[in-house]
């Protein structure tokens, strides 16, 4: 019954911006570390950004300075603001929730497509 529903993906031009949202239900949201992962065509899924329940964020080197992850525990929602997007960042972006105590509780959304192209 756990659901992570991503939204906000779409087509943007190189250098453009996009804001992704992930709405969680069926979990005690504040007990989870939230992350955004992405999988480009023909490549492995990789971590883009992660944020703890307390709001501490970490980023992949490739996105530092351009992406910002945030969360609103009252709304059970995590966001990813993506600026200055590059064509190679075209990928399906996935929302992930990992329990802060038990990694047995680990959930994924279905993903949202981000396409960076002229």
Coordinates of C-alpha atoms in Angstrom, one line a residue:
X1 CA 0.0 0.0 0.0
X2 CA 3.1 2.2 0.0
X3 CA 3.1 4.7 -2.9
X4 CA 5.7 7.1 -4.2
X5 CA 4.3 9.1 -7.0
X6 CA 6.6 11.3 -9.1
X7 CA 5.5 14.3 -11.1
X8 CA 7.0 17.3 -12.9
X9 CA 9.0 15.6 -15.6
X10 CA 8.9 16.6 -19.2
X11 CA 10.8 18.1 -22.1
X12 CA 13.2 21.0 -21.5
X13 CA 15.8 22.7 -23.6
X14 CA 19.5 22.5 -22.6
X15 CA 20.2 25.1 -19.9
X16 CA 16.6 25.0 -18.8
X17 CA 15.1 24.1 -15.4
X18 CA 12.6 21.6 -14.1
X19 CA 11.1 20.9 -10.7
X20 CA 10.2 17.3 -9.7
X21 CA 7.9 16.3 -6.9
X22 CA 7.4 13.0 -5.2
X23 CA 4.4 12.5 -3.0
X24 CA 4.6 9.6 -0.5
X25 CA 1.8 7.7 1.2
X26 CA 1.5 4.7 3.3
X27 CA 4.7 5.4 5.3
X28 CA 5.7 7.5 8.2
X29 CA 7.5 10.0 6.0
X30 CA 9.6 11.6 8.7
X31 CA 11.2 8.2 9.4
X32 CA 12.7 7.9 5.9
X33 CA 15.7 9.2 4.0
X34 CA 14.5 10.3 0.6
X35 CA 16.5 10.2 -2.6
X36 CA 16.3 11.0 -6.3
X37 CA 17.9 8.5 -8.7
X38 CA 18.1 8.6 -12.4
X39 CA 18.6 6.1 -15.1
X40 CA 19.7 7.2 -18.6
X41 CA 19.2 5.0 -21.6
X42 CA 21.7 2.2 -21.6
X43 CA 23.2 3.1 -18.2
X44 CA 23.0 2.0 -14.6
X45 CA 20.7 3.8 -12.2
X46 CA 22.6 6.4 -10.2
X47 CA 22.0 8.5 -7.2
X48 CA 21.5 12.2 -8.0
X49 CA 20.6 13.6 -4.6
X50 CA 19.6 12.4 -1.1
X51 CA 18.1 14.1 1.9
X52 CA 17.8 12.8 5.5
X53 CA 14.7 13.1 7.7
X54 CA 16.5 16.1 9.3
X55 CA 17.1 17.9 6.1
X56 CA 20.7 17.2 5.5
X57 CA 21.4 16.9 1.7
X58 CA 24.1 15.3 -0.4
X59 CA 24.6 15.3 -4.1
X60 CA 26.4 13.5 -6.9
X61 CA 29.4 15.5 -8.0
X62 CA 27.8 15.9 -11.5
X63 CA 24.8 17.8 -10.2
X64 CA 26.4 19.9 -7.3
X65 CA 25.6 23.5 -7.7
X66 CA 22.7 22.9 -10.1
X67 CA 20.3 20.6 -8.3
X68 CA 18.6 21.2 -5.0
X69 CA 16.8 18.5 -3.0
X70 CA 14.3 19.5 -0.4
X71 CA 11.4 17.9 1.6
X72 CA 8.3 19.0 3.3
X73 CA 7.5 16.5 6.0
X74 CA 4.1 18.0 6.6
X75 CA 3.1 17.3 3.0
X76 CA 4.9 14.0 2.7
X77 CA 6.7 15.3 -0.3
X78 CA 10.2 15.5 -1.6
X79 CA 11.3 17.8 -4.4
X80 CA 14.2 18.1 -6.8
X81 CA 14.9 21.5 -8.4
X82 CA 17.1 21.0 -11.5
X83 CA 18.8 24.0 -13.1
X84 CA 21.0 24.3 -16.1
X85 CA 20.1 20.9 -17.4
X86 CA 22.3 19.1 -19.9
X87 CA 21.3 16.7 -22.7
X88 CA 23.2 13.9 -21.0
X89 CA 20.9 14.2 -18.0
X90 CA 18.0 12.9 -20.1
X91 CA 16.8 10.0 -17.9
X92 CA 13.9 8.5 -16.0
X93 CA 14.1 10.0 -12.5
X94 CA 13.0 7.9 -9.6
X95 CA 12.0 8.7 -6.1
X96 CA 13.3 6.5 -3.3
X97 CA 12.5 6.1 0.4
X98 CA 14.7 4.2 2.8
X99 CA 13.8 3.8 6.5
X100 CA 16.3 5.4 8.8
X101 CA 16.5 2.3 11.0
X102 CA 15.7 -0.7 8.8
X103 CA 16.9 -0.8 5.2
X104 CA 14.5 -3.7 4.8
X105 CA 11.9 -0.9 4.2
X106 CA 13.0 0.5 0.9
X107 CA 10.5 1.8 -1.7
X108 CA 10.6 3.2 -5.2
X109 CA 8.3 5.2 -7.3
X110 CA 7.6 4.4 -11.0
X111 CA 9.6 7.3 -12.3
X112 CA 9.1 10.4 -14.3
X113 CA 10.7 11.0 -17.7
X114 CA 13.0 14.0 -18.1
X115 CA 14.2 14.8 -21.6
X116 CA 16.7 17.6 -22.2
X117 CA 16.8 18.4 -25.9
X118 CA 16.6 21.1 -28.4

